[in-house]
mmCIF file of N, CA and C in Angstrom:
data_model
loop_
_atom_site.group_PDB
_atom_site.id
_atom_site.type_symbol
_atom_site.label_atom_id
_atom_site.label_comp_id
_atom_site.label_asym_id
_atom_site.label_seq_id
_atom_site.Cartn_x
_atom_site.Cartn_y
_atom_site.Cartn_z
ATOM 1 N N MET A 1 33.420 20.323 72.470
ATOM 2 C CA MET A 1 34.574 21.086 72.497
ATOM 3 C C MET A 1 35.140 21.608 73.788
ATOM 4 N N LYS A 2 33.878 21.804 74.555
ATOM 5 C CA LYS A 2 34.014 22.135 76.010
ATOM 6 C C LYS A 2 34.794 20.819 76.950
ATOM 7 N N LEU A 3 34.636 19.546 76.838
ATOM 8 C CA LEU A 3 35.186 18.453 77.273
ATOM 9 C C LEU A 3 36.604 18.582 76.835
ATOM 10 N N LEU A 4 37.005 19.041 75.743
ATOM 11 C CA LEU A 4 38.195 19.202 75.127
ATOM 12 C C LEU A 4 38.965 20.292 76.163
ATOM 13 N N LYS A 5 38.511 21.275 75.872
ATOM 14 C CA LYS A 5 39.325 22.279 76.675
ATOM 15 C C LYS A 5 39.452 22.147 78.208
ATOM 16 N N GLN A 6 38.419 21.433 78.427
ATOM 17 C CA GLN A 6 38.443 20.671 80.399
ATOM 18 C C GLN A 6 39.795 20.022 80.339
ATOM 19 N N LEU A 7 39.521 18.998 79.349
ATOM 20 C CA LEU A 7 41.101 17.924 79.215
ATOM 21 C C LEU A 7 42.104 18.932 79.012
ATOM 22 N N ALA A 8 42.112 19.749 78.487
ATOM 23 C CA ALA A 8 43.706 20.490 78.172
ATOM 24 C C ALA A 8 43.810 21.134 79.502
ATOM 25 N N LEU A 9 42.873 21.883 80.206
ATOM 26 C CA LEU A 9 43.226 22.701 81.134
ATOM 27 C C LEU A 9 43.692 21.565 81.862
ATOM 28 N N ILE A 10 43.290 20.605 82.820
ATOM 29 C CA ILE A 10 43.766 19.605 83.388
ATOM 30 C C ILE A 10 45.240 18.884 82.909
ATOM 31 N N ALA A 11 45.156 18.428 82.065
ATOM 32 C CA ALA A 11 46.523 18.174 81.522
ATOM 33 C C ALA A 11 47.525 19.264 81.100
ATOM 34 N N GLY A 12 47.547 20.765 80.782
ATOM 35 C CA GLY A 12 48.408 21.512 81.214
ATOM 36 C C GLY A 12 48.994 21.910 82.330
ATOM 37 N N PHE A 13 47.891 21.534 83.361
ATOM 38 C CA PHE A 13 48.229 21.797 84.952
ATOM 39 C C PHE A 13 48.932 20.853 85.026
ATOM 40 N N SER A 14 48.990 19.547 84.723
ATOM 41 C CA SER A 14 49.913 18.404 84.688
ATOM 42 C C SER A 14 51.455 18.605 84.253
ATOM 43 N N VAL A 15 51.680 19.040 82.980
ATOM 44 C CA VAL A 15 52.592 19.630 82.256
ATOM 45 C C VAL A 15 53.737 20.321 82.819
ATOM 46 N N VAL A 16 52.914 21.318 83.467
ATOM 47 C CA VAL A 16 53.300 22.352 84.560
ATOM 48 C C VAL A 16 53.808 22.143 85.720
ATOM 49 N N GLY A 17 52.964 20.681 86.350
ATOM 50 C CA GLY A 17 53.884 20.187 87.608
ATOM 51 C C GLY A 17 54.697 19.212 86.880
ATOM 52 N N GLU A 18 54.773 18.591 86.209
ATOM 53 C CA GLU A 18 55.733 17.823 85.694
ATOM 54 C C GLU A 18 57.323 18.659 85.365
ATOM 55 N N ILE A 19 56.933 19.847 84.895
ATOM 56 C CA ILE A 19 58.448 20.743 84.590
ATOM 57 C C ILE A 19 58.518 21.036 85.737
ATOM 58 N N ILE A 20 57.959 21.780 87.086
ATOM 59 C CA ILE A 20 57.904 22.026 88.295
ATOM 60 C C ILE A 20 58.814 20.840 88.717
ATOM 61 N N SER A 21 58.532 20.003 88.844
ATOM 62 C CA SER A 21 59.330 18.357 89.376
ATOM 63 C C SER A 21 60.662 18.457 89.296
ATOM 64 N N TYR A 22 60.489 18.641 88.081
ATOM 65 C CA TYR A 22 62.305 18.423 87.072
ATOM 66 C C TYR A 22 62.827 19.184 87.395
ATOM 67 N N LEU A 23 62.632 20.617 87.621
ATOM 68 C CA LEU A 23 63.060 21.929 88.125
ATOM 69 C C LEU A 23 63.787 21.617 89.733
ATOM 70 N N LEU A 24 62.582 21.038 90.173
ATOM 71 C CA LEU A 24 62.909 20.881 91.711
ATOM 72 C C LEU A 24 64.209 19.822 91.944
ATOM 73 N N LYS A 25 63.912 18.602 90.925
ATOM 74 C CA LYS A 25 64.986 17.785 91.103
ATOM 75 C C LYS A 25 66.125 18.337 90.948
ATOM 76 N N GLU A 26 66.332 18.558 90.052
ATOM 77 C CA GLU A 26 67.850 19.533 89.067
ATOM 78 C C GLU A 26 68.361 20.084 89.928
ATOM 79 N N ILE A 27 67.679 21.647 90.651
ATOM 80 C CA ILE A 27 68.234 22.322 91.582
ATOM 81 C C ILE A 27 68.024 22.269 92.781
ATOM 82 N N LEU A 28 67.329 21.431 93.473
ATOM 83 C CA LEU A 28 67.343 21.143 94.853
ATOM 84 C C LEU A 28 67.758 19.577 95.347
ATOM 85 N N GLY A 29 67.559 19.050 93.942
ATOM 86 C CA GLY A 29 67.728 17.271 94.544
ATOM 87 C C GLY A 29 66.608 16.751 95.351
ATOM 88 N N ILE A 30 65.407 17.333 94.828
ATOM 89 C CA ILE A 30 63.909 17.143 95.888
ATOM 90 C C ILE A 30 63.152 16.688 94.842
ATOM 91 N N PHE A 31 62.412 15.482 94.956
ATOM 92 C CA PHE A 31 61.689 14.672 93.900
ATOM 93 C C PHE A 31 59.927 14.790 94.370
ATOM 94 N N ILE A 32 59.377 15.516 94.035
ATOM 95 C CA ILE A 32 57.936 15.622 94.022
ATOM 96 C C ILE A 32 57.126 15.269 92.924
ATOM 97 N N PRO A 33 56.052 14.412 92.621
ATOM 98 C CA PRO A 33 55.692 13.710 91.432
ATOM 99 C C PRO A 33 54.930 15.105 90.833
ATOM 100 N N GLY A 34 55.368 15.086 89.478
ATOM 101 C CA GLY A 34 54.666 16.231 88.954
ATOM 102 C C GLY A 34 53.104 15.915 88.624
ATOM 103 N N SER A 35 52.355 15.460 89.271
ATOM 104 C CA SER A 35 51.036 15.305 88.478
ATOM 105 C C SER A 35 50.258 15.585 90.032
ATOM 106 N N LEU A 36 51.186 15.331 91.578
ATOM 107 C CA LEU A 36 50.706 16.030 91.878
ATOM 108 C C LEU A 36 50.832 17.464 92.784
ATOM 109 N N ILE A 37 52.197 18.094 91.732
ATOM 110 C CA ILE A 37 52.288 19.369 91.916
ATOM 111 C C ILE A 37 51.363 19.964 91.013
ATOM 112 N N GLY A 38 51.015 19.543 89.896
ATOM 113 C CA GLY A 38 49.817 19.954 89.161
ATOM 114 C C GLY A 38 48.835 20.223 89.276
ATOM 115 N N MET A 39 48.249 19.190 90.179
ATOM 116 C CA MET A 39 47.366 18.758 91.117
ATOM 117 C C MET A 39 46.784 19.904 92.528
ATOM 118 N N ILE A 40 47.904 20.211 93.239
ATOM 119 C CA ILE A 40 48.283 21.191 94.032
ATOM 120 C C ILE A 40 47.630 22.440 93.436
ATOM 121 N N ILE A 41 48.118 22.712 92.229
ATOM 122 C CA ILE A 41 48.353 24.348 91.614
ATOM 123 C C ILE A 41 46.836 24.630 91.578
ATOM 124 N N LEU A 42 46.182 23.271 90.600
ATOM 125 C CA LEU A 42 44.854 23.499 90.406
ATOM 126 C C LEU A 42 43.823 23.749 91.486
ATOM 127 N N PHE A 43 44.221 22.567 92.412
ATOM 128 C CA PHE A 43 43.300 22.750 93.722
ATOM 129 C C PHE A 43 43.323 24.505 94.233
ATOM 130 N N ILE A 44 44.915 24.919 94.709
ATOM 131 C CA ILE A 44 44.614 26.457 94.806
ATOM 132 C C ILE A 44 43.842 27.183 94.083
ATOM 133 N N LEU A 45 43.777 27.418 92.840
ATOM 134 C CA LEU A 45 43.606 28.232 91.893
ATOM 135 C C LEU A 45 42.039 27.691 91.910
ATOM 136 N N LEU A 46 41.407 26.814 92.124
ATOM 137 C CA LEU A 46 40.439 26.404 92.193
ATOM 138 C C LEU A 46 39.753 27.229 93.509
ATOM 139 N N THR A 47 40.524 27.138 94.683
ATOM 140 C CA THR A 47 39.710 27.501 96.046
ATOM 141 C C THR A 47 40.141 29.127 96.341
ATOM 142 N N THR A 48 40.724 29.555 95.049
ATOM 143 C CA THR A 48 40.893 31.084 95.550
ATOM 144 C C THR A 48 40.120 31.525 94.014
ATOM 145 N N LYS A 49 39.309 30.769 93.765
ATOM 146 C CA LYS A 49 38.313 31.084 92.639
ATOM 147 C C LYS A 49 38.811 31.916 91.571
ATOM 148 N N VAL A 50 40.284 31.567 91.006
ATOM 149 C CA VAL A 50 41.140 32.514 89.881
ATOM 150 C C VAL A 50 40.672 31.651 88.661
ATOM 151 N N ILE A 51 40.302 30.144 88.882
ATOM 152 C CA ILE A 51 39.786 28.921 87.766
ATOM 153 C C ILE A 51 38.219 28.798 88.495
ATOM 154 N N LYS A 52 37.218 28.975 87.510
ATOM 155 C CA LYS A 52 35.787 28.810 87.930
ATOM 156 C C LYS A 52 35.837 27.062 87.741
ATOM 157 N N TYR A 53 34.901 26.559 88.853
ATOM 158 C CA TYR A 53 34.603 24.949 89.132
ATOM 159 C C TYR A 53 34.073 24.413 87.577
ATOM 160 N N ASP A 54 33.182 25.361 87.178
ATOM 161 C CA ASP A 54 32.734 24.585 85.943
ATOM 162 C C ASP A 54 33.824 24.705 84.605
ATOM 163 N N PHE A 55 35.080 25.303 84.956
ATOM 164 C CA PHE A 55 35.870 25.115 83.987
ATOM 165 C C PHE A 55 36.669 23.691 83.871
ATOM 166 N N VAL A 56 36.074 22.743 84.925
ATOM 167 C CA VAL A 56 36.904 21.511 84.770
ATOM 168 C C VAL A 56 36.133 20.224 85.396
ATOM 169 N N ASP A 57 34.511 20.654 86.078
ATOM 170 C CA ASP A 57 33.768 19.454 86.539
ATOM 171 C C ASP A 57 33.281 18.609 85.803
ATOM 172 N N ASP A 58 33.207 18.568 84.283
ATOM 173 C CA ASP A 58 32.683 17.729 83.919
ATOM 174 C C ASP A 58 33.674 16.680 83.282
ATOM 175 N N VAL A 59 34.757 16.745 82.916
ATOM 176 C CA VAL A 59 36.141 15.989 82.797
ATOM 177 C C VAL A 59 36.377 15.301 84.377
ATOM 178 N N GLY A 60 36.495 16.332 85.338
ATOM 179 C CA GLY A 60 36.973 15.782 86.715
ATOM 180 C C GLY A 60 36.001 15.195 87.523
ATOM 181 N N GLU A 61 34.481 14.894 86.590
ATOM 182 C CA GLU A 61 33.805 13.957 87.506
ATOM 183 C C GLU A 61 33.869 12.750 86.494
ATOM 184 N N PHE A 62 34.125 12.709 85.211
ATOM 185 C CA PHE A 62 34.583 11.528 84.466
ATOM 186 C C PHE A 62 35.742 10.943 85.302
ATOM 187 N N PHE A 63 36.626 11.742 85.708
ATOM 188 C CA PHE A 63 37.794 10.421 85.874
ATOM 189 C C PHE A 63 37.518 10.568 87.294
ATOM 190 N N VAL A 64 36.843 10.897 88.521
ATOM 191 C CA VAL A 64 36.102 10.125 89.818
ATOM 192 C C VAL A 64 35.421 8.971 89.556
ATOM 193 N N ASN A 65 34.454 9.043 88.263
ATOM 194 C CA ASN A 65 33.745 8.205 88.301
ATOM 195 C C ASN A 65 34.298 6.602 87.748
ATOM 196 N N ASN A 66 35.315 7.085 87.023
ATOM 197 C CA ASN A 66 36.147 6.068 86.321
ATOM 198 C C ASN A 66 37.412 5.780 86.828
ATOM 199 N N MET A 67 37.617 5.912 88.275
ATOM 200 C CA MET A 67 38.955 5.750 88.739
ATOM 201 C C MET A 67 39.299 4.451 88.679
ATOM 202 N N GLY A 68 38.642 3.694 89.292
ATOM 203 C CA GLY A 68 39.259 2.389 88.965
ATOM 204 C C GLY A 68 39.495 1.448 88.361
ATOM 205 N N PHE A 69 39.118 2.012 86.869
ATOM 206 C CA PHE A 69 39.675 1.830 85.687
ATOM 207 C C PHE A 69 41.265 2.150 85.555
ATOM 208 N N PHE A 70 41.775 2.822 86.226
ATOM 209 C CA PHE A 70 43.269 3.633 86.264
ATOM 210 C C PHE A 70 43.900 3.095 87.130
ATOM 211 N N PHE A 71 43.218 1.908 87.503
ATOM 212 C CA PHE A 71 44.035 1.090 88.401
ATOM 213 C C PHE A 71 44.627 -0.219 87.563
ATOM 214 N N VAL A 72 43.662 -0.476 86.877
ATOM 215 C CA VAL A 72 44.556 -1.602 86.032
ATOM 216 C C VAL A 72 45.658 -1.419 85.799
ATOM 217 N N PRO A 73 46.434 -0.831 84.689
ATOM 218 C CA PRO A 73 47.927 -0.667 85.032
ATOM 219 C C PRO A 73 48.763 -1.049 86.086
ATOM 220 N N VAL A 74 48.117 -0.789 87.257
ATOM 221 C CA VAL A 74 49.069 -0.426 88.303
ATOM 222 C C VAL A 74 49.291 -2.400 88.717
ATOM 223 N N ALA A 75 47.708 -2.357 88.705
ATOM 224 C CA ALA A 75 47.545 -3.952 89.362
ATOM 225 C C ALA A 75 48.320 -5.001 88.136
ATOM 226 N N VAL A 76 48.471 -5.046 86.830
ATOM 227 C CA VAL A 76 48.999 -5.552 85.990
ATOM 228 C C VAL A 76 50.594 -5.509 86.324
ATOM 229 N N SER A 77 50.879 -4.537 86.773
ATOM 230 C CA SER A 77 52.536 -4.202 87.147
ATOM 231 C C SER A 77 52.687 -5.149 88.048
ATOM 232 N N ILE A 78 51.770 -5.070 89.079
ATOM 233 C CA ILE A 78 52.259 -5.724 90.752
ATOM 234 C C ILE A 78 52.481 -7.416 89.993
ATOM 235 N N MET A 79 50.963 -7.970 89.381
ATOM 236 C CA MET A 79 51.263 -9.221 88.720
ATOM 237 C C MET A 79 52.819 -9.517 88.204
ATOM 238 N N ASN A 80 52.985 -8.688 87.470
ATOM 239 C CA ASN A 80 54.313 -8.974 86.428
ATOM 240 C C ASN A 80 55.600 -9.038 87.845
ATOM 241 N N TYR A 81 55.604 -8.691 89.110
ATOM 242 C CA TYR A 81 56.503 -8.643 89.842
ATOM 243 C C TYR A 81 56.249 -9.744 90.826
ATOM 244 N N PHE A 82 55.166 -10.645 90.954
ATOM 245 C CA PHE A 82 54.762 -11.294 92.087
ATOM 246 C C PHE A 82 55.731 -12.229 92.388
ATOM 247 N N GLY A 83 57.039 -12.259 91.928
ATOM 248 C CA GLY A 83 58.253 -13.277 92.310
ATOM 249 C C GLY A 83 58.830 -12.723 92.919
ATOM 250 N N ILE A 84 58.965 -11.410 93.091
ATOM 251 C CA ILE A 84 59.763 -10.633 94.297
ATOM 252 C C ILE A 84 58.219 -10.174 95.226
ATOM 253 N N LEU A 85 57.507 -9.965 94.926
ATOM 254 C CA LEU A 85 56.823 -10.197 96.126
ATOM 255 C C LEU A 85 56.049 -11.137 97.040
ATOM 256 N N ALA A 86 55.858 -12.138 96.466
ATOM 257 C CA ALA A 86 55.764 -13.434 96.987
ATOM 258 C C ALA A 86 56.337 -13.825 98.422
ATOM 259 N N PRO A 87 57.147 -13.744 98.644
ATOM 260 C CA PRO A 87 58.010 -14.113 99.647
ATOM 261 C C PRO A 87 57.539 -13.200 100.906
ATOM 262 N N ILE A 88 57.221 -11.651 100.514
ATOM 263 C CA ILE A 88 57.304 -10.678 101.727
ATOM 264 C C ILE A 88 55.652 -10.372 101.322
ATOM 265 N N TRP A 89 54.455 -11.401 101.016
ATOM 266 C CA TRP A 89 53.257 -10.917 100.479
ATOM 267 C C TRP A 89 52.495 -10.585 102.182
ATOM 268 N N TRP A 90 52.748 -11.361 103.262
ATOM 269 C CA TRP A 90 52.180 -10.743 104.629
ATOM 270 C C TRP A 90 52.784 -9.646 105.002
ATOM 271 N N LYS A 91 53.928 -9.315 104.847
ATOM 272 C CA LYS A 91 54.668 -7.931 105.634
ATOM 273 C C LYS A 91 53.314 -6.689 104.437
ATOM 274 N N LEU A 92 53.487 -6.974 103.951
ATOM 275 C CA LEU A 92 52.339 -6.053 102.600
ATOM 276 C C LEU A 92 51.460 -6.077 102.959
ATOM 277 N N LEU A 93 50.450 -6.739 103.117
ATOM 278 C CA LEU A 93 49.276 -7.282 103.938
ATOM 279 C C LEU A 93 49.019 -6.361 105.122
ATOM 280 N N LEU A 94 50.202 -6.822 106.261
ATOM 281 C CA LEU A 94 49.855 -6.061 107.083
ATOM 282 C C LEU A 94 50.566 -4.599 107.353
ATOM 283 N N ILE A 95 51.241 -4.169 106.442
ATOM 284 C CA ILE A 95 51.159 -2.590 106.133
ATOM 285 C C ILE A 95 50.020 -1.932 105.588
ATOM 286 N N ILE A 96 49.415 -2.850 104.815
ATOM 287 C CA ILE A 96 48.234 -2.160 104.070
ATOM 288 C C ILE A 96 47.172 -2.296 105.402
ATOM 289 N N ILE A 97 46.933 -3.220 106.361
ATOM 290 C CA ILE A 97 45.778 -2.985 107.344
ATOM 291 C C ILE A 97 46.014 -2.317 107.936
ATOM 292 N N ILE A 98 47.698 -1.735 108.668
ATOM 293 C CA ILE A 98 47.619 -1.145 109.622
ATOM 294 C C ILE A 98 47.580 0.329 108.985
ATOM 295 N N SER A 99 47.854 0.708 107.804
ATOM 296 C CA SER A 99 47.809 1.865 106.928
ATOM 297 C C SER A 99 46.388 2.323 107.074
ATOM 298 N N PHE A 100 45.533 1.327 106.455
ATOM 299 C CA PHE A 100 44.295 1.563 106.773
ATOM 300 C C PHE A 100 43.619 2.203 108.066
ATOM 301 N N PHE A 101 44.090 1.115 108.961
ATOM 302 C CA PHE A 101 43.073 1.632 110.075
ATOM 303 C C PHE A 101 43.794 3.236 110.754
ATOM 304 N N LEU A 102 45.251 3.369 110.543
ATOM 305 C CA LEU A 102 45.720 4.869 110.799
ATOM 306 C C LEU A 102 44.909 5.541 109.955
ATOM 307 N N THR A 103 44.757 5.616 108.794
ATOM 308 C CA THR A 103 44.042 6.526 107.847
ATOM 309 C C THR A 103 42.749 6.322 108.280
ATOM 310 N N PHE A 104 41.996 5.463 108.682
ATOM 311 C CA PHE A 104 40.708 5.491 108.791
ATOM 312 C C PHE A 104 40.258 6.480 110.214
ATOM 313 N N VAL A 105 41.037 6.141 111.563
ATOM 314 C CA VAL A 105 41.029 6.933 112.736
ATOM 315 C C VAL A 105 41.630 8.437 112.559
ATOM 316 N N SER A 106 42.297 8.376 111.557
ATOM 317 C CA SER A 106 42.692 10.372 111.748
ATOM 318 C C SER A 106 42.054 10.825 110.986
ATOM 319 N N VAL A 107 40.994 10.010 109.560
ATOM 320 C CA VAL A 107 40.427 11.030 109.129
ATOM 321 C C VAL A 107 39.057 11.238 110.093
ATOM 322 N N GLY A 108 38.737 10.130 110.722
ATOM 323 C CA GLY A 108 37.487 9.966 111.620
ATOM 324 C C GLY A 108 37.578 11.662 112.794
ATOM 325 N N LEU A 109 38.993 11.404 113.151
ATOM 326 C CA LEU A 109 39.242 12.310 114.575
ATOM 327 C C LEU A 109 39.751 14.057 113.519
ATOM 328 N N SER A 110 39.828 13.925 112.734
ATOM 329 C CA SER A 110 40.086 15.254 111.760
ATOM 330 C C SER A 110 38.459 16.075 111.516
ATOM 331 N N VAL A 111 37.651 14.598 110.603
ATOM 332 C CA VAL A 111 36.375 15.356 110.959
ATOM 333 C C VAL A 111 35.593 15.703 111.835
ATOM 334 N N LYS A 112 35.981 14.882 113.457
ATOM 335 C CA LYS A 112 35.463 15.337 114.362
ATOM 336 C C LYS A 112 35.672 16.585 114.937
ATOM 337 N N LEU A 113 36.996 16.278 114.904
ATOM 338 C CA LEU A 113 37.776 17.970 114.834
ATOM 339 C C LEU A 113 37.066 19.472 114.255
ATOM 340 N N THR A 114 37.097 18.942 113.330
ATOM 341 C CA THR A 114 36.504 19.955 112.034
ATOM 342 C C THR A 114 34.887 20.241 112.747
ATOM 343 N N MET A 115 33.888 19.218 112.545
ATOM 344 C CA MET A 115 32.511 19.774 113.145
ATOM 345 C C MET A 115 32.381 20.161 114.377
ATOM 346 N N LEU A 116 33.614 20.192 115.490
ATOM 347 C CA LEU A 116 33.743 21.036 116.750
ATOM 348 C C LEU A 116 34.105 22.234 116.311
ATOM 349 N N LEU A 117 35.144 22.636 115.978
ATOM 350 C CA LEU A 117 35.167 23.736 115.484
ATOM 351 C C LEU A 117 34.595 24.504 114.584
ATOM 352 N N GLN A 118 33.665 23.601 113.802
ATOM 353 C CA GLN A 118 32.294 24.365 113.122
ATOM 354 C C GLN A 118 31.395 24.964 114.234
ATOM 355 N N ASP A 119 31.070 24.542 114.876
ATOM 356 C CA ASP A 119 29.947 24.408 115.847
ATOM 357 C C ASP A 119 30.307 25.427 116.714
ATOM 358 N N LYS A 120 31.689 25.575 117.111
ATOM 359 C CA LYS A 120 32.085 26.319 118.055
ATOM 360 C C LYS A 120 32.147 27.840 117.530
ATOM 361 N N MET A 121 32.291 27.984 116.035
ATOM 362 C CA MET A 121 32.627 29.155 115.556
ATOM 363 C C MET A 121 31.029 29.715 115.270
ATOM 364 N N ARG A 122 30.033 28.668 115.358
ATOM 365 C CA ARG A 122 28.851 28.912 115.216
ATOM 366 C C ARG A 122 28.127 29.283 116.554
ATOM 367 N N GLY A 123 28.607 29.097 117.655
ATOM 368 C CA GLY A 123 28.128 29.306 119.046
ATOM 369 C C GLY A 123 27.195 28.443 119.273
ATOM 370 N N ASP A 124 27.175 27.026 118.849
ATOM 371 C CA ASP A 124 26.581 25.987 118.987
ATOM 372 C C ASP A 124 27.008 25.245 120.295
ATOM 373 N N ILE A 125 28.502 25.630 121.072
ATOM 374 C CA ILE A 125 28.879 24.542 122.182
ATOM 375 C C ILE A 125 29.334 25.935 123.156
ATOM 376 N N ASP A 126 29.212 25.729 124.236
ATOM 377 C CA ASP A 126 29.596 26.522 125.187
ATOM 378 C C ASP A 126 31.284 26.507 125.565
ATOM 379 N N ASP A 127 31.789 27.001 125.965
ATOM 380 C CA ASP A 127 33.405 26.891 126.560
ATOM 381 C C ASP A 127 32.639 26.051 127.895
#
């Protein structure tokens, strides 16, 4: 029963996100994926401790542990469009490689900056 409640809570945030996404698109003409909006709302409520971590931890852990499984439909869809993608495969590969390295470097620099700021706040580093 606990897992069902956790799943319902996560699904509820997804539904709320979809509603907000629809309203944003209709009123302002801005499209933001509803699942993203729902997860941002859930993140904010978790970090402000409005919702306790225990309310979503088991189902969240299941989703993270089985994340690869959720990419299977995407991979199958890509295979369905192979004829369209075949002439530009090298461009896609180049974009993937460049974005990987940009992400890798930006995350590394962000972590380094965060650690530096944490050390500075603790007084470990003198100016």
